[in-house]
CSV table of C-alpha atoms in Angstrom, one decimal:
chain,number,residue,atom,x,y,z
A,1,MET,CA,-133.7,-65.0,-14.4
A,2,ALA,CA,-136.2,-65.5,-11.6
A,3,ARG,CA,-136.3,-63.4,-8.5
A,4,PRO,CA,-134.7,-65.1,-5.5
A,5,ARG,CA,-137.1,-66.5,-2.9
A,6,LYS,CA,-137.4,-64.8,0.5
A,7,GLN,CA,-136.5,-66.8,3.6
A,8,LYS,CA,-139.5,-68.5,5.0
A,9,GLU,CA,-139.7,-66.2,8.1
A,10,LEU,CA,-139.6,-63.1,5.9
A,11,ARG,CA,-142.6,-64.1,3.8
A,12,ARG,CA,-145.9,-62.4,4.4
A,13,THR,CA,-148.5,-65.1,4.4
A,14,HIS,CA,-151.4,-63.6,6.4
A,15,PRO,CA,-153.6,-61.2,4.5
A,16,VAL,CA,-155.8,-58.8,6.3
A,17,MET,CA,-158.7,-57.2,4.6
A,18,LEU,CA,-159.7,-53.7,5.6
A,19,ARG,CA,-162.4,-51.4,4.3
A,20,PHE,CA,-162.1,-47.6,4.2
A,21,THR,CA,-164.4,-44.8,3.2
A,22,ASP,CA,-163.5,-42.8,0.1
A,23,THR,CA,-162.2,-40.0,2.4
A,24,GLU,CA,-160.1,-42.4,4.5
A,25,TYR,CA,-158.7,-44.1,1.5
A,26,GLU,CA,-157.7,-40.8,-0.3
A,27,ARG,CA,-156.0,-39.6,2.9
A,28,LEU,CA,-154.1,-42.9,3.2
A,29,LEU,CA,-153.0,-42.7,-0.4
A,30,SER,CA,-151.9,-39.1,0.0
A,31,LEU,CA,-149.9,-39.9,3.2
A,32,ALA,CA,-148.3,-43.0,1.5
A,33,GLU,CA,-147.4,-40.9,-1.5
A,34,SER,CA,-145.9,-38.2,0.8
A,35,ALA,CA,-143.8,-40.8,2.4
A,36,SER,CA,-142.8,-42.3,-1.0
A,37,LEU,CA,-144.1,-45.7,0.0
A,38,PRO,CA,-146.6,-48.1,-1.5
A,39,LEU,CA,-149.9,-48.0,0.3
A,40,ALA,CA,-149.5,-51.5,1.8
A,41,GLU,CA,-146.0,-50.7,3.1
A,42,TYR,CA,-147.2,-47.4,4.6
A,43,ILE,CA,-150.1,-49.1,6.4
A,44,ARG,CA,-147.9,-51.9,7.6
A,45,LYS,CA,-145.4,-49.4,9.1
A,46,GLN,CA,-148.3,-47.5,10.8
A,47,VAL,CA,-149.8,-50.7,12.3
A,48,THR,CA,-146.4,-52.1,13.5
A,49,GLY,CA,-145.4,-48.7,15.1
A,50,LYS,CA,-142.4,-48.2,12.8
A,51,GLN,CA,-141.5,-44.6,12.1
A,52,VAL,CA,-142.7,-43.2,8.8
A,53,LYS,CA,-140.8,-40.2,7.5
A,54,ILE,CA,-142.8,-37.8,5.4
A,55,LYS,CA,-140.7,-35.4,3.3
A,56,TYR,CA,-142.1,-32.0,2.5
A,57,GLU,CA,-140.7,-29.9,-0.3
A,58,ILE,CA,-141.3,-26.2,0.1
A,59,VAL,CA,-140.9,-24.1,-3.0
A,60,ALA,CA,-140.8,-20.4,-2.7
A,61,ASP,CA,-139.8,-17.8,-5.3
A,62,LEU,CA,-139.3,-14.7,-3.1
A,63,PRO,CA,-136.8,-12.0,-4.0
A,64,GLU,CA,-135.8,-11.9,-0.3
A,65,LEU,CA,-134.9,-15.5,-0.3
A,66,LYS,CA,-132.8,-15.1,-3.5
A,67,LYS,CA,-131.0,-12.2,-1.8
A,68,LEU,CA,-130.3,-14.3,1.3
A,69,ILE,CA,-129.0,-17.2,-0.7
A,70,ALA,CA,-126.6,-14.9,-2.5
A,71,GLU,CA,-125.5,-13.5,0.8
A,72,PHE,CA,-124.9,-17.0,2.2
A,73,GLY,CA,-122.7,-17.7,-0.9
A,74,LYS,CA,-120.6,-14.6,-0.2
A,75,ILE,CA,-120.2,-15.6,3.4
A,76,GLY,CA,-119.1,-19.0,2.4
A,77,SER,CA,-116.5,-17.5,0.1
A,78,ASN,CA,-115.3,-15.2,2.9
A,79,LEU,CA,-115.0,-18.1,5.3
A,80,ASN,CA,-112.9,-20.1,2.8
A,81,GLN,CA,-110.6,-17.1,2.4
A,82,ILE,CA,-110.2,-16.8,6.2
A,83,ALA,CA,-109.5,-20.5,6.5
A,84,ARG,CA,-107.0,-20.4,3.7
A,85,HIS,CA,-105.3,-17.4,5.4
A,86,PHE,CA,-105.0,-19.1,8.8
A,87,ASN,CA,-104.1,-22.5,7.3
A,88,SER,CA,-101.2,-21.0,5.3
A,89,GLY,CA,-99.7,-19.5,8.5
A,90,GLY,CA,-101.4,-16.1,8.5
A,91,ILE,CA,-101.1,-13.9,11.5
A,92,HIS,CA,-103.9,-13.8,14.0
A,93,SER,CA,-104.6,-10.1,14.6
A,94,GLN,CA,-107.1,-8.2,16.8
A,95,GLU,CA,-108.5,-6.6,13.7
A,96,MET,CA,-109.0,-10.0,12.0
A,97,ARG,CA,-110.8,-11.3,15.2
A,98,LYS,CA,-113.2,-8.3,15.2
A,99,LYS,CA,-114.0,-8.9,11.5
A,100,ILE,CA,-114.7,-12.6,12.2
A,101,ASP,CA,-116.9,-11.7,15.2
A,102,GLN,CA,-118.8,-9.2,13.0
A,103,GLY,CA,-119.2,-11.9,10.3
A,104,ILE,CA,-120.6,-14.4,12.9
A,105,SER,CA,-123.0,-11.7,14.1
A,106,ASP,CA,-124.2,-11.0,10.6
A,107,ILE,CA,-124.8,-14.7,10.0
A,108,TYR,CA,-127.0,-14.9,13.1
A,109,GLU,CA,-128.9,-11.9,12.0
A,110,MET,CA,-129.5,-13.4,8.6
A,111,LYS,CA,-130.6,-16.6,10.3
A,112,TYR,CA,-133.3,-14.7,12.2
A,113,GLU,CA,-134.5,-13.2,9.0
A,114,VAL,CA,-134.8,-16.6,7.4
A,115,LEU,CA,-136.6,-18.0,10.4
A,116,LYS,CA,-139.0,-15.1,10.4
A,117,MET,CA,-139.8,-15.6,6.7
A,118,ALA,CA,-140.1,-19.4,7.0
A,119,GLY,CA,-142.3,-19.2,10.1
A,120,ASP,CA,-139.7,-21.1,12.1
A,121,PHE,CA,-140.4,-24.8,11.3
A,122,LEU,CA,-138.4,-25.8,14.4
A,123,SER,CA,-140.6,-24.0,16.8
A,124,LEU,CA,-139.9,-24.1,20.5
A,125,SER,CA,-143.3,-25.5,21.4
A,126,PRO,CA,-146.2,-26.7,19.3
A,127,GLY,CA,-148.0,-23.7,17.7
A,128,ASP,CA,-145.4,-21.2,18.8
A,129,THR,CA,-143.7,-19.9,15.6
A,130,SER,CA,-142.4,-16.6,17.1
A,131,VAL,CA,-138.7,-15.8,16.8
A,132,GLN,CA,-137.4,-13.2,19.1
A,133,LYS,CA,-134.1,-11.5,18.4
A,134,GLY,CA,-131.7,-12.6,21.1
A,135,ASP,CA,-133.3,-16.0,21.7
A,136,SER,CA,-130.7,-18.3,23.1
A,137,TYR,CA,-132.4,-21.3,21.3
A,138,HIS,CA,-130.9,-20.1,18.0
A,139,GLY,CA,-127.9,-18.3,19.3
A,140,ASN,CA,-127.5,-14.7,20.1
A,141,PRO,CA,-125.9,-12.3,17.6
A,142,GLU,CA,-125.1,-9.8,20.4
A,143,THR,CA,-122.6,-12.4,21.8
A,144,TYR,CA,-120.3,-11.5,18.9
A,145,ARG,CA,-120.7,-7.8,18.9
A,146,GLN,CA,-117.7,-5.7,20.0
């Protein structure tokens, strides 16, 4: 079975020839590959001003990250237990509130550790990768301290 024809207004009928140096061509190929696009589609999007999303995959095998991932799993389990407690009509006590606040504070502290290790990809300004404990940009763990 043949592929259906495109509508006339969607057909690309105007070829444009470009010449690139080896360096330029290799760079374009690399960028197109990073965006998971064919070279022609990548160049077309660049020329027409459409957004090209390049996905980066960061792989790290650090013991600290493995430890943090395990801690996040434990926190998730604890949150599920708390939700189950309250959803089944559990009593809201002052002690429970303090434990929840402490847990939230611990989560923020762990978040700061992750950001420090990762170099804070969501930096406040270009070139600024510093993360200060207590920055309101990422939340403040002291807010939840009792």
